[in-house]
Amino acid sequence: MTPATHGQRTAIVTGAARGIGAAVAGRLACEGLAIGVIDLDEADCAGTVEMIIAGGGSAMAVAADVAEEAAVIDAVARITTELGPPTVPVNNAGIGPRADLVELTTQQWDTVLGVNLRGPFFLTRAVVPHMLEAGWGRIVNVSSISAVGDAARVDYGSAKAGLIGFTKSLALQLGRHGITANAIAPGFVVSDMTRASARRLGHEFAEYQRVAAQSIPVGRVGQPEDIAHTASYLVSPEAGFVSGQVVYVAGGPVD
Ligand code: NAD
């Protein structure tokens, strides 16, 4: 049996200038999806867009802060005009600064919830009409193992847990329209985010990874491609019976 293909479908990947988002964007482009790359700075997206175009794919970059409603609506409109109606939103943009609860300001709480939870709401709401029209869609939300609790980041853990509730609710509401919604919850993945954590804690990054790997059952830290492989499966035409799930990509079980 020949596997189904994506044809002319369009995905939007947020936070795709680097790290996990860039890997997901590249992987979905290899599978034939046109990619709208959203990140804070358009120039920062050049590497991702050039990689996709060099590989024979289609991509465009749009600068938008995912926590800003109007910016997200405008970005989706531009991508729809240039690449066609998006039916695969990948809510990947995220921030996770550390702060103890008593030092956590209301502003930081709102900022972290804004990027990690309001952003996915804005993008998904803007894309759903296109999915309904197509009678098909694949929503992928990048949560985190912090969703089950994060001693260093109560704001981030709360946002990532909220994203899982959002995902399951979408799966329930949209399933009958041929739309699936799933979350990926990565463990430690090598990226600027974990690089910044190492720096903040005063550790050399290689040593930080080595120590982290010791408590991961498969004995290594994750790479952005580990998440891209999982996203690729969840977005695939064959994954239509998988919805409302959280896939922990963490080198071991999480509870
Ligand atoms: P990263 O810092 O390398 O990349 C995040 C990207 O998001 C950056 O390009 C950044 O500019 C962009 N971004 C940040 N705020 C934005 C905003 N308001 N609007 C648009 N774009 C914005 O981080 P990463 O490790 O690639 O993380 C990607 C996702 O994976 C995040 O949601 C993160 O919470 C999640 N995650 C990462 C890890 C890890 O270990 N790296 C683990 C679990 C979950």
PDB file of C-alpha atoms and ligand atoms in Angstrom:
ATOM      1  CA  MET A   1       0.000   0.000   0.000  1.00  0.00           C
ATOM      2  CA  THR A   2       1.335   3.445  -0.903  1.00  0.00           C
ATOM      3  CA  PRO A   3       1.441   5.864   2.057  1.00  0.00           C
ATOM      4  CA  ALA A   4      -0.807   8.921   1.803  1.00  0.00           C
ATOM      5  CA  THR A   5       1.011  12.184   1.031  1.00  0.00           C
ATOM      6  CA  HIS A   6       0.481  15.758   2.079  1.00  0.00           C
ATOM      7  CA  GLY A   7      -0.082  17.166  -1.424  1.00  0.00           C
ATOM      8  CA  GLN A   8      -0.279  20.952  -1.263  1.00  0.00           C
ATOM      9  CA  ARG A   9      -0.867  21.339   2.467  1.00  0.00           C
ATOM     10  CA  THR A  10       0.465  24.263   4.490  1.00  0.00           C
ATOM     11  CA  ALA A  11       1.779  24.171   8.059  1.00  0.00           C
ATOM     12  CA  ILE A  12       2.586  27.046  10.375  1.00  0.00           C
ATOM     13  CA  VAL A  13       5.365  26.457  12.893  1.00  0.00           C
ATOM     14  CA  THR A  14       5.855  29.077  15.602  1.00  0.00           C
ATOM     15  CA  GLY A  15       9.224  29.703  17.197  1.00  0.00           C
ATOM     16  CA  ALA A  16      10.801  28.114  14.135  1.00  0.00           C
ATOM     17  CA  ALA A  17      13.832  30.394  13.794  1.00  0.00           C
ATOM     18  CA  ARG A  18      15.912  27.893  15.742  1.00  0.00           C
ATOM     19  CA  GLY A  19      15.879  24.832  17.980  1.00  0.00           C
ATOM     20  CA  ILE A  20      12.953  22.440  18.013  1.00  0.00           C
ATOM     21  CA  GLY A  21      10.771  24.646  15.796  1.00  0.00           C
ATOM     22  CA  ALA A  22      13.403  24.831  13.051  1.00  0.00           C
ATOM     23  CA  ALA A  23      13.817  21.038  13.106  1.00  0.00           C
ATOM     24  CA  VAL A  24      10.043  20.490  12.937  1.00  0.00           C
ATOM     25  CA  ALA A  25       9.698  22.997  10.091  1.00  0.00           C
ATOM     26  CA  GLY A  26      12.495  21.311   8.125  1.00  0.00           C
ATOM     27  CA  ARG A  27      11.055  17.857   8.667  1.00  0.00           C
ATOM     28  CA  LEU A  28       7.503  18.787   7.650  1.00  0.00           C
ATOM     29  CA  ALA A  29       8.878  20.555   4.558  1.00  0.00           C
ATOM     30  CA  CYS A  30      10.670  17.339   3.571  1.00  0.00           C
ATOM     31  CA  GLU A  31       7.279  15.670   3.643  1.00  0.00           C
ATOM     32  CA  GLY A  32       5.863  18.130   1.156  1.00  0.00           C
ATOM     33  CA  LEU A  33       4.184  20.701   3.387  1.00  0.00           C
ATOM     34  CA  ALA A  34       4.666  24.394   2.630  1.00  0.00           C
ATOM     35  CA  ILE A  35       5.836  26.072   5.842  1.00  0.00           C
ATOM     36  CA  GLY A  36       4.925  29.414   7.347  1.00  0.00           C
ATOM     37  CA  VAL A  37       7.726  30.184   9.779  1.00  0.00           C
ATOM     38  CA  ILE A  38       6.715  32.497  12.612  1.00  0.00           C
ATOM     39  CA  ASP A  39       9.169  33.949  15.098  1.00  0.00           C
ATOM     40  CA  LEU A  40       9.836  37.260  16.802  1.00  0.00           C
ATOM     41  CA  ASP A  41      12.345  38.521  14.235  1.00  0.00           C
ATOM     42  CA  GLU A  42      11.971  37.848  10.509  1.00  0.00           C
ATOM     43  CA  ALA A  43      15.731  38.012   9.878  1.00  0.00           C
ATOM     44  CA  ASP A  44      16.276  35.253  12.466  1.00  0.00           C
ATOM     45  CA  CYS A  45      14.033  32.972  10.379  1.00  0.00           C
ATOM     46  CA  ALA A  46      16.260  33.223   7.300  1.00  0.00           C
ATOM     47  CA  GLY A  47      18.239  30.073   8.128  1.00  0.00           C
ATOM     48  CA  THR A  48      15.094  27.947   8.425  1.00  0.00           C
ATOM     49  CA  VAL A  49      13.511  29.355   5.264  1.00  0.00           C
ATOM     50  CA  GLU A  50      16.740  28.973   3.247  1.00  0.00           C
ATOM     51  CA  MET A  51      17.203  25.383   4.460  1.00  0.00           C
ATOM     52  CA  ILE A  52      13.692  24.507   3.278  1.00  0.00           C
ATOM     53  CA  ILE A  53      14.009  26.244  -0.072  1.00  0.00           C
ATOM     54  CA  ALA A  54      17.452  24.683  -0.668  1.00  0.00           C
ATOM     55  CA  GLY A  55      15.794  21.298  -0.145  1.00  0.00           C
ATOM     56  CA  GLY A  56      13.194  22.071  -2.813  1.00  0.00           C
ATOM     57  CA  GLY A  57      10.408  23.078  -0.425  1.00  0.00           C
ATOM     58  CA  SER A  58       8.293  26.185   0.028  1.00  0.00           C
ATOM     59  CA  ALA A  59       8.545  28.474   3.033  1.00  0.00           C
ATOM     60  CA  MET A  60       8.101  32.044   4.116  1.00  0.00           C
ATOM     61  CA  ALA A  61       8.916  33.896   7.322  1.00  0.00           C
ATOM     62  CA  VAL A  62       6.615  36.238   9.190  1.00  0.00           C
ATOM     63  CA  ALA A  63       7.660  38.149  12.283  1.00  0.00           C
ATOM     64  CA  ALA A  64       5.038  37.971  15.011  1.00  0.00           C
ATOM     65  CA  ASP A  65       4.878  37.794  18.777  1.00  0.00           C
ATOM     66  CA  VAL A  66       2.509  34.858  19.289  1.00  0.00           C
ATOM     67  CA  ALA A  67       1.145  36.500  22.445  1.00  0.00           C
ATOM     68  CA  GLU A  68      -0.157  39.426  20.360  1.00  0.00           C
ATOM     69  CA  GLU A  69      -3.585  38.658  18.930  1.00  0.00           C
ATOM     70  CA  ALA A  70      -3.492  41.092  15.987  1.00  0.00           C
ATOM     71  CA  ALA A  71       0.025  40.031  14.979  1.00  0.00           C
ATOM     72  CA  VAL A  72      -1.003  36.371  14.858  1.00  0.00           C
ATOM     73  CA  ILE A  73      -4.150  37.084  12.847  1.00  0.00           C
ATOM     74  CA  ASP A  74      -2.115  39.165  10.393  1.00  0.00           C
ATOM     75  CA  ALA A  75       0.580  36.477  10.106  1.00  0.00           C
ATOM     76  CA  VAL A  76      -1.982  33.770   9.338  1.00  0.00           C
ATOM     77  CA  ALA A  77      -3.575  35.992   6.689  1.00  0.00           C
ATOM     78  CA  ARG A  78      -0.218  36.617   4.988  1.00  0.00           C
ATOM     79  CA  ILE A  79       0.725  32.942   5.026  1.00  0.00           C
ATOM     80  CA  THR A  80      -2.702  31.974   3.670  1.00  0.00           C
ATOM     81  CA  THR A  81      -2.303  34.408   0.765  1.00  0.00           C
ATOM     82  CA  GLU A  82       1.222  33.308  -0.133  1.00  0.00           C
ATOM     83  CA  LEU A  83       1.292  29.583   0.693  1.00  0.00           C
ATOM     84  CA  GLY A  84      -2.359  28.572   0.769  1.00  0.00           C
ATOM     85  CA  PRO A  85      -4.767  27.869   3.646  1.00  0.00           C
ATOM     86  CA  PRO A  86      -2.926  26.411   6.652  1.00  0.00           C
ATOM     87  CA  THR A  87      -4.273  23.186   8.143  1.00  0.00           C
ATOM     88  CA  VAL A  88      -1.330  22.200  10.365  1.00  0.00           C
ATOM     89  CA  PRO A  89      -0.585  24.621  13.199  1.00  0.00           C
ATOM     90  CA  VAL A  90       2.430  23.643  15.287  1.00  0.00           C
ATOM     91  CA  ASN A  91       2.409  25.693  18.472  1.00  0.00           C
ATOM     92  CA  ASN A  92       6.061  25.500  19.425  1.00  0.00           C
ATOM     93  CA  ALA A  93       7.133  29.016  20.475  1.00  0.00           C
ATOM     94  CA  GLY A  94       7.893  29.024  24.161  1.00  0.00           C
ATOM     95  CA  ILE A  95       9.861  30.678  26.907  1.00  0.00           C
ATOM     96  CA  GLY A  96      10.779  29.272  30.288  1.00  0.00           C
ATOM     97  CA  PRO A  97      12.748  31.620  32.534  1.00  0.00           C
ATOM     98  CA  ARG A  98      13.378  30.484  36.104  1.00  0.00           C
ATOM     99  CA  ALA A  99      11.962  32.188  39.179  1.00  0.00           C
ATOM    100  CA  ASP A 100      11.049  31.060  42.672  1.00  0.00           C
ATOM    101  CA  LEU A 101       7.380  31.570  43.423  1.00  0.00           C
ATOM    102  CA  VAL A 102       7.860  34.396  45.913  1.00  0.00           C
ATOM    103  CA  GLU A 103      10.054  36.289  43.443  1.00  0.00           C
ATOM    104  CA  LEU A 104       7.814  35.601  40.455  1.00  0.00           C
ATOM    105  CA  THR A 105       6.293  38.879  39.334  1.00  0.00           C
ATOM    106  CA  THR A 106       2.781  39.140  37.964  1.00  0.00           C
ATOM    107  CA  GLN A 107       4.305  40.502  34.792  1.00  0.00           C
ATOM    108  CA  GLN A 108       6.518  37.427  34.328  1.00  0.00           C
ATOM    109  CA  TRP A 109       3.544  35.134  35.031  1.00  0.00           C
ATOM    110  CA  ASP A 110       1.518  36.930  32.338  1.00  0.00           C
ATOM    111  CA  THR A 111       4.404  36.919  29.870  1.00  0.00           C
ATOM    112  CA  VAL A 112       5.085  33.196  30.292  1.00  0.00           C
ATOM    113  CA  LEU A 113       1.388  32.297  30.102  1.00  0.00           C
ATOM    114  CA  GLY A 114       1.063  34.703  27.168  1.00  0.00           C
ATOM    115  CA  VAL A 115       3.672  33.038  24.980  1.00  0.00           C
ATOM    116  CA  ASN A 116       3.119  29.421  26.029  1.00  0.00           C
ATOM    117  CA  LEU A 117      -0.697  29.347  26.285  1.00  0.00           C
ATOM    118  CA  ARG A 118      -2.382  32.454  24.853  1.00  0.00           C
ATOM    119  CA  GLY A 119      -0.181  32.139  21.746  1.00  0.00           C
ATOM    120  CA  PRO A 120      -1.407  28.623  20.900  1.00  0.00           C
ATOM    121  CA  PHE A 121      -4.991  29.816  21.445  1.00  0.00           C
ATOM    122  CA  PHE A 122      -4.528  32.749  19.048  1.00  0.00           C
ATOM    123  CA  LEU A 123      -2.876  30.694  16.316  1.00  0.00           C
ATOM    124  CA  THR A 124      -5.226  27.730  16.580  1.00  0.00           C
ATOM    125  CA  ARG A 125      -8.323  29.924  16.570  1.00  0.00           C
ATOM    126  CA  ALA A 126      -7.066  31.712  13.448  1.00  0.00           C
ATOM    127  CA  VAL A 127      -6.297  28.457  11.616  1.00  0.00           C
ATOM    128  CA  VAL A 128      -9.335  26.372  12.590  1.00  0.00           C
ATOM    129  CA  PRO A 129     -11.665  27.933   9.965  1.00  0.00           C
ATOM    130  CA  HIS A 130      -9.261  26.732   7.247  1.00  0.00           C
ATOM    131  CA  MET A 131      -9.220  23.263   8.759  1.00  0.00           C
ATOM    132  CA  LEU A 132     -13.004  23.168   8.967  1.00  0.00           C
ATOM    133  CA  GLU A 133     -13.233  24.161   5.323  1.00  0.00           C
ATOM    134  CA  ALA A 134     -10.740  21.459   4.363  1.00  0.00           C
ATOM    135  CA  GLY A 135     -12.442  18.869   6.596  1.00  0.00           C
ATOM    136  CA  TRP A 136      -8.946  17.944   7.752  1.00  0.00           C
ATOM    137  CA  GLY A 137      -6.367  19.251  10.171  1.00  0.00           C
ATOM    138  CA  ARG A 138      -3.527  18.350  12.498  1.00  0.00           C
ATOM    139  CA  ILE A 139      -2.868  20.483  15.570  1.00  0.00           C
ATOM    140  CA  VAL A 140       0.425  19.866  17.362  1.00  0.00           C
ATOM    141  CA  ASN A 141       1.184  21.645  20.623  1.00  0.00           C
ATOM    142  CA  VAL A 142       4.664  21.526  22.114  1.00  0.00           C
ATOM    143  CA  SER A 143       4.207  21.144  25.852  1.00  0.00           C
ATOM    144  CA  SER A 144       6.919  19.903  28.217  1.00  0.00           C
ATOM    145  CA  ILE A 145       7.602  17.354  30.924  1.00  0.00           C
ATOM    146  CA  SER A 146       7.309  20.452  33.163  1.00  0.00           C
ATOM    147  CA  ALA A 147       3.539  20.012  32.746  1.00  0.00           C
ATOM    148  CA  VAL A 148       3.681  17.373  35.484  1.00  0.00           C
ATOM    149  CA  GLY A 149       5.457  19.822  37.789  1.00  0.00           C
ATOM    150  CA  ASP A 150       8.574  21.983  37.677  1.00  0.00           C
ATOM    151  CA  ALA A 151      10.091  23.077  40.979  1.00  0.00           C
ATOM    152  CA  ALA A 152      12.040  25.895  39.322  1.00  0.00           C
ATOM    153  CA  ARG A 153       9.302  27.301  37.080  1.00  0.00           C
ATOM    154  CA  VAL A 154       5.745  27.274  38.408  1.00  0.00           C
ATOM    155  CA  ASP A 155       4.616  29.675  35.657  1.00  0.00           C
ATOM    156  CA  TYR A 156       6.078  27.532  32.893  1.00  0.00           C
ATOM    157  CA  GLY A 157       4.778  24.285  34.427  1.00  0.00           C
ATOM    158  CA  SER A 158       1.315  25.812  34.703  1.00  0.00           C
ATOM    159  CA  ALA A 159       1.330  27.044  31.117  1.00  0.00           C
ATOM    160  CA  LYS A 160       2.529  23.697  29.748  1.00  0.00           C
ATOM    161  CA  ALA A 161      -0.115  21.817  31.778  1.00  0.00           C
ATOM    162  CA  GLY A 162      -2.715  24.263  30.459  1.00  0.00           C
ATOM    163  CA  LEU A 163      -1.559  23.510  26.943  1.00  0.00           C
ATOM    164  CA  ILE A 164      -2.328  19.836  27.507  1.00  0.00           C
ATOM    165  CA  GLY A 165      -5.869  20.703  28.669  1.00  0.00           C
ATOM    166  CA  PHE A 166      -6.228  22.931  25.611  1.00  0.00           C
ATOM    167  CA  THR A 167      -5.062  20.077  23.365  1.00  0.00           C
ATOM    168  CA  LYS A 168      -7.507  17.530  24.798  1.00  0.00           C
ATOM    169  CA  SER A 169     -10.385  20.019  24.596  1.00  0.00           C
ATOM    170  CA  LEU A 170      -9.569  20.725  20.940  1.00  0.00           C
ATOM    171  CA  ALA A 171      -9.478  16.998  20.227  1.00  0.00           C
ATOM    172  CA  LEU A 172     -12.956  16.611  21.713  1.00  0.00           C
ATOM    173  CA  GLN A 173     -14.422  19.657  19.985  1.00  0.00           C
ATOM    174  CA  LEU A 174     -12.892  19.231  16.517  1.00  0.00           C
ATOM    175  CA  GLY A 175     -12.528  15.489  16.035  1.00  0.00           C
ATOM    176  CA  ARG A 176     -15.726  15.055  14.049  1.00  0.00           C
ATOM    177  CA  HIS A 177     -14.351  17.507  11.460  1.00  0.00           C
ATOM    178  CA  GLY A 178     -11.358  15.325  10.635  1.00  0.00           C
ATOM    179  CA  ILE A 179      -9.090  17.382  12.865  1.00  0.00           C
ATOM    180  CA  THR A 180      -6.736  15.842  15.417  1.00  0.00           C
ATOM    181  CA  ALA A 181      -4.969  17.636  18.254  1.00  0.00           C
ATOM    182  CA  ASN A 182      -2.014  16.196  20.114  1.00  0.00           C
ATOM    183  CA  ALA A 183       0.698  17.435  22.426  1.00  0.00           C
ATOM    184  CA  ILE A 184       4.364  16.562  22.450  1.00  0.00           C
ATOM    185  CA  ALA A 185       6.003  16.891  25.845  1.00  0.00           C
ATOM    186  CA  PRO A 186       9.772  16.939  25.425  1.00  0.00           C
ATOM    187  CA  GLY A 187      12.281  16.258  28.152  1.00  0.00           C
ATOM    188  CA  PHE A 188      15.777  17.765  27.959  1.00  0.00           C
ATOM    189  CA  VAL A 189      16.470  18.828  24.368  1.00  0.00           C
ATOM    190  CA  VAL A 190      19.660  20.539  23.218  1.00  0.00           C
ATOM    191  CA  SER A 191      18.681  24.067  22.168  1.00  0.00           C
ATOM    192  CA  ASP A 192      19.221  27.703  23.073  1.00  0.00           C
ATOM    193  CA  MET A 193      16.670  27.217  25.869  1.00  0.00           C
ATOM    194  CA  THR A 194      18.705  24.532  27.666  1.00  0.00           C
ATOM    195  CA  ARG A 195      21.931  26.372  26.761  1.00  0.00           C
ATOM    196  CA  ALA A 196      20.553  29.440  28.560  1.00  0.00           C
ATOM    197  CA  SER A 197      19.558  27.324  31.586  1.00  0.00           C
ATOM    198  CA  ALA A 198      23.121  25.995  31.842  1.00  0.00           C
ATOM    199  CA  ARG A 199      24.513  29.520  31.603  1.00  0.00           C
ATOM    200  CA  ARG A 200      22.131  30.832  34.276  1.00  0.00           C
ATOM    201  CA  LEU A 201      23.152  28.051  36.640  1.00  0.00           C
ATOM    202  CA  GLY A 202      26.845  28.670  35.912  1.00  0.00           C
ATOM    203  CA  HIS A 203      27.451  25.300  34.202  1.00  0.00           C
ATOM    204  CA  GLU A 204      29.403  24.582  31.057  1.00  0.00           C
ATOM    205  CA  PHE A 205      26.814  23.297  28.515  1.00  0.00           C
ATOM    206  CA  ALA A 206      28.577  20.007  27.665  1.00  0.00           C
ATOM    207  CA  GLU A 207      28.880  19.153  31.362  1.00  0.00           C
ATOM    208  CA  TYR A 208      25.244  20.172  31.957  1.00  0.00           C
ATOM    209  CA  GLN A 209      24.142  17.743  29.218  1.00  0.00           C
ATOM    210  CA  ARG A 210      26.360  14.957  30.573  1.00  0.00           C
ATOM    211  CA  VAL A 211      24.853  15.263  34.050  1.00  0.00           C
ATOM    212  CA  ALA A 212      21.299  15.487  32.670  1.00  0.00           C
ATOM    213  CA  ALA A 213      21.847  12.340  30.575  1.00  0.00           C
ATOM    214  CA  GLN A 214      22.687  10.361  33.725  1.00  0.00           C
ATOM    215  CA  SER A 215      19.091  10.630  34.948  1.00  0.00           C
ATOM    216  CA  ILE A 216      17.516   9.857  31.555  1.00  0.00           C
ATOM    217  CA  PRO A 217      16.746   6.133  31.082  1.00  0.00           C
ATOM    218  CA  VAL A 218      18.049   5.944  27.483  1.00  0.00           C
ATOM    219  CA  GLY A 219      21.272   7.566  28.680  1.00  0.00           C
ATOM    220  CA  ARG A 220      21.333  10.621  26.462  1.00  0.00           C
ATOM    221  CA  VAL A 221      19.731  14.026  26.116  1.00  0.00           C
ATOM    222  CA  GLY A 222      17.299  14.775  23.297  1.00  0.00           C
ATOM    223  CA  GLN A 223      17.966  16.533  20.017  1.00  0.00           C
ATOM    224  CA  PRO A 224      15.502  18.764  18.143  1.00  0.00           C
ATOM    225  CA  GLU A 225      15.203  15.993  15.527  1.00  0.00           C
ATOM    226  CA  ASP A 226      13.728  13.664  18.187  1.00  0.00           C
ATOM    227  CA  ILE A 227      10.809  16.062  18.465  1.00  0.00           C
ATOM    228  CA  ALA A 228      10.623  16.586  14.704  1.00  0.00           C
ATOM    229  CA  HIS A 229      10.213  12.822  14.116  1.00  0.00           C
ATOM    230  CA  THR A 230       7.312  12.748  16.568  1.00  0.00           C
ATOM    231  CA  ALA A 231       5.654  15.801  15.039  1.00  0.00           C
ATOM    232  CA  SER A 232       6.037  14.226  11.620  1.00  0.00           C
ATOM    233  CA  TYR A 233       4.113  11.157  12.751  1.00  0.00           C
ATOM    234  CA  LEU A 234       1.332  13.131  14.459  1.00  0.00           C
ATOM    235  CA  VAL A 235       0.882  15.302  11.352  1.00  0.00           C
ATOM    236  CA  SER A 236       0.951  12.378   8.938  1.00  0.00           C
ATOM    237  CA  PRO A 237      -2.221  11.399   7.091  1.00  0.00           C
ATOM    238  CA  GLU A 238      -1.964   7.954   8.736  1.00  0.00           C
ATOM    239  CA  ALA A 239      -2.233   9.384  12.287  1.00  0.00           C
ATOM    240  CA  GLY A 240      -5.911  10.268  11.952  1.00  0.00           C
ATOM    241  CA  PHE A 241      -6.980   7.935  14.789  1.00  0.00           C
ATOM    242  CA  VAL A 242      -4.494   9.436  17.267  1.00  0.00           C
ATOM    243  CA  SER A 243      -5.976  12.464  18.991  1.00  0.00           C
ATOM    244  CA  GLY A 244      -5.991  14.120  22.401  1.00  0.00           C
ATOM    245  CA  GLN A 245      -2.736  12.386  23.321  1.00  0.00           C
ATOM    246  CA  VAL A 246       0.380  13.601  25.080  1.00  0.00           C
ATOM    247  CA  VAL A 247       3.512  12.013  23.679  1.00  0.00           C
ATOM    248  CA  TYR A 248       6.356  12.311  26.170  1.00  0.00           C
ATOM    249  CA  VAL A 249       9.577  12.432  24.181  1.00  0.00           C
ATOM    250  CA  ALA A 250      11.899  12.332  27.120  1.00  0.00           C
ATOM    251  CA  GLY A 251      14.009   9.194  26.899  1.00  0.00           C
ATOM    252  CA  GLY A 252      11.890   7.463  29.504  1.00  0.00           C
ATOM    253  CA  PRO A 253       8.528   7.471  31.255  1.00  0.00           C
ATOM    254  CA  VAL A 254       7.184  10.613  32.895  1.00  0.00           C
ATOM    255  CA  ASP A 255       4.577  10.810  35.625  1.00  0.00           C
TER     256      ASP A 255
HETATM  257  P1  NAD B   1      14.512  27.950  21.767  1.00  0.00           P
HETATM  258  O1  NAD B   1      14.664  29.016  22.786  1.00  0.00           O
HETATM  259  O2  NAD B   1      15.720  27.397  21.118  1.00  0.00           O
HETATM  260  O3  NAD B   1      13.496  28.391  20.629  1.00  0.00           O
HETATM  261  C1  NAD B   1      12.273  29.003  20.936  1.00  0.00           C
HETATM  262  C2  NAD B   1      11.888  29.915  19.785  1.00  0.00           C
HETATM  263  O4  NAD B   1      10.653  30.545  20.119  1.00  0.00           O
HETATM  264  C3  NAD B   1      12.933  31.025  19.549  1.00  0.00           C
HETATM  265  O5  NAD B   1      13.259  31.092  18.189  1.00  0.00           O
HETATM  266  C4  NAD B   1      12.207  32.282  20.035  1.00  0.00           C
HETATM  267  O6  NAD B   1      12.588  33.462  19.347  1.00  0.00           O
HETATM  268  C5  NAD B   1      10.749  31.913  19.753  1.00  0.00           C
HETATM  269  N1  NAD B   1       9.835  32.714  20.545  1.00  0.00           N
HETATM  270  C6  NAD B   1       9.921  33.012  21.859  1.00  0.00           C
HETATM  271  N2  NAD B   1       8.933  33.821  22.226  1.00  0.00           N
HETATM  272  C7  NAD B   1       8.197  34.035  21.117  1.00  0.00           C
HETATM  273  C8  NAD B   1       7.040  34.810  20.855  1.00  0.00           C
HETATM  274  N3  NAD B   1       6.448  35.525  21.824  1.00  0.00           N
HETATM  275  N4  NAD B   1       6.526  34.812  19.611  1.00  0.00           N
HETATM  276  C9  NAD B   1       7.126  34.109  18.632  1.00  0.00           C
HETATM  277  N5  NAD B   1       8.223  33.359  18.811  1.00  0.00           N
HETATM  278  C10 NAD B   1       8.761  33.341  20.049  1.00  0.00           C
HETATM  279  O7  NAD B   1      13.717  26.789  22.533  1.00  0.00           O
HETATM  280  P2  NAD B   1      13.396  25.281  22.146  1.00  0.00           P
HETATM  281  O8  NAD B   1      14.094  24.424  23.113  1.00  0.00           O
HETATM  282  O9  NAD B   1      13.557  25.033  20.695  1.00  0.00           O
HETATM  283  O10 NAD B   1      11.848  25.256  22.571  1.00  0.00           O
HETATM  284  C11 NAD B   1      10.779  25.039  21.672  1.00  0.00           C
HETATM  285  C12 NAD B   1       9.573  24.598  22.480  1.00  0.00           C
HETATM  286  O11 NAD B   1       9.873  23.380  23.145  1.00  0.00           O
HETATM  287  C13 NAD B   1       9.158  25.572  23.577  1.00  0.00           C
HETATM  288  O12 NAD B   1       7.752  25.649  23.648  1.00  0.00           O
HETATM  289  C14 NAD B   1       9.709  24.945  24.826  1.00  0.00           C
HETATM  290  O13 NAD B   1       8.980  25.337  25.971  1.00  0.00           O
HETATM  291  C15 NAD B   1       9.542  23.485  24.501  1.00  0.00           C
HETATM  292  N6  NAD B   1      10.391  22.597  25.280  1.00  0.00           N
HETATM  293  C16 NAD B   1      11.755  22.655  25.170  1.00  0.00           C
HETATM  294  C17 NAD B   1      12.525  21.775  25.924  1.00  0.00           C
HETATM  295  C18 NAD B   1      14.024  21.773  25.853  1.00  0.00           C
HETATM  296  O14 NAD B   1      14.654  21.040  26.642  1.00  0.00           O
HETATM  297  N7  NAD B   1      14.654  22.510  24.947  1.00  0.00           N
HETATM  298  C19 NAD B   1      11.909  20.862  26.778  1.00  0.00           C
HETATM  299  C20 NAD B   1      10.527  20.845  26.874  1.00  0.00           C
HETATM  300  C21 NAD B   1       9.773  21.721  26.102  1.00  0.00           C
END
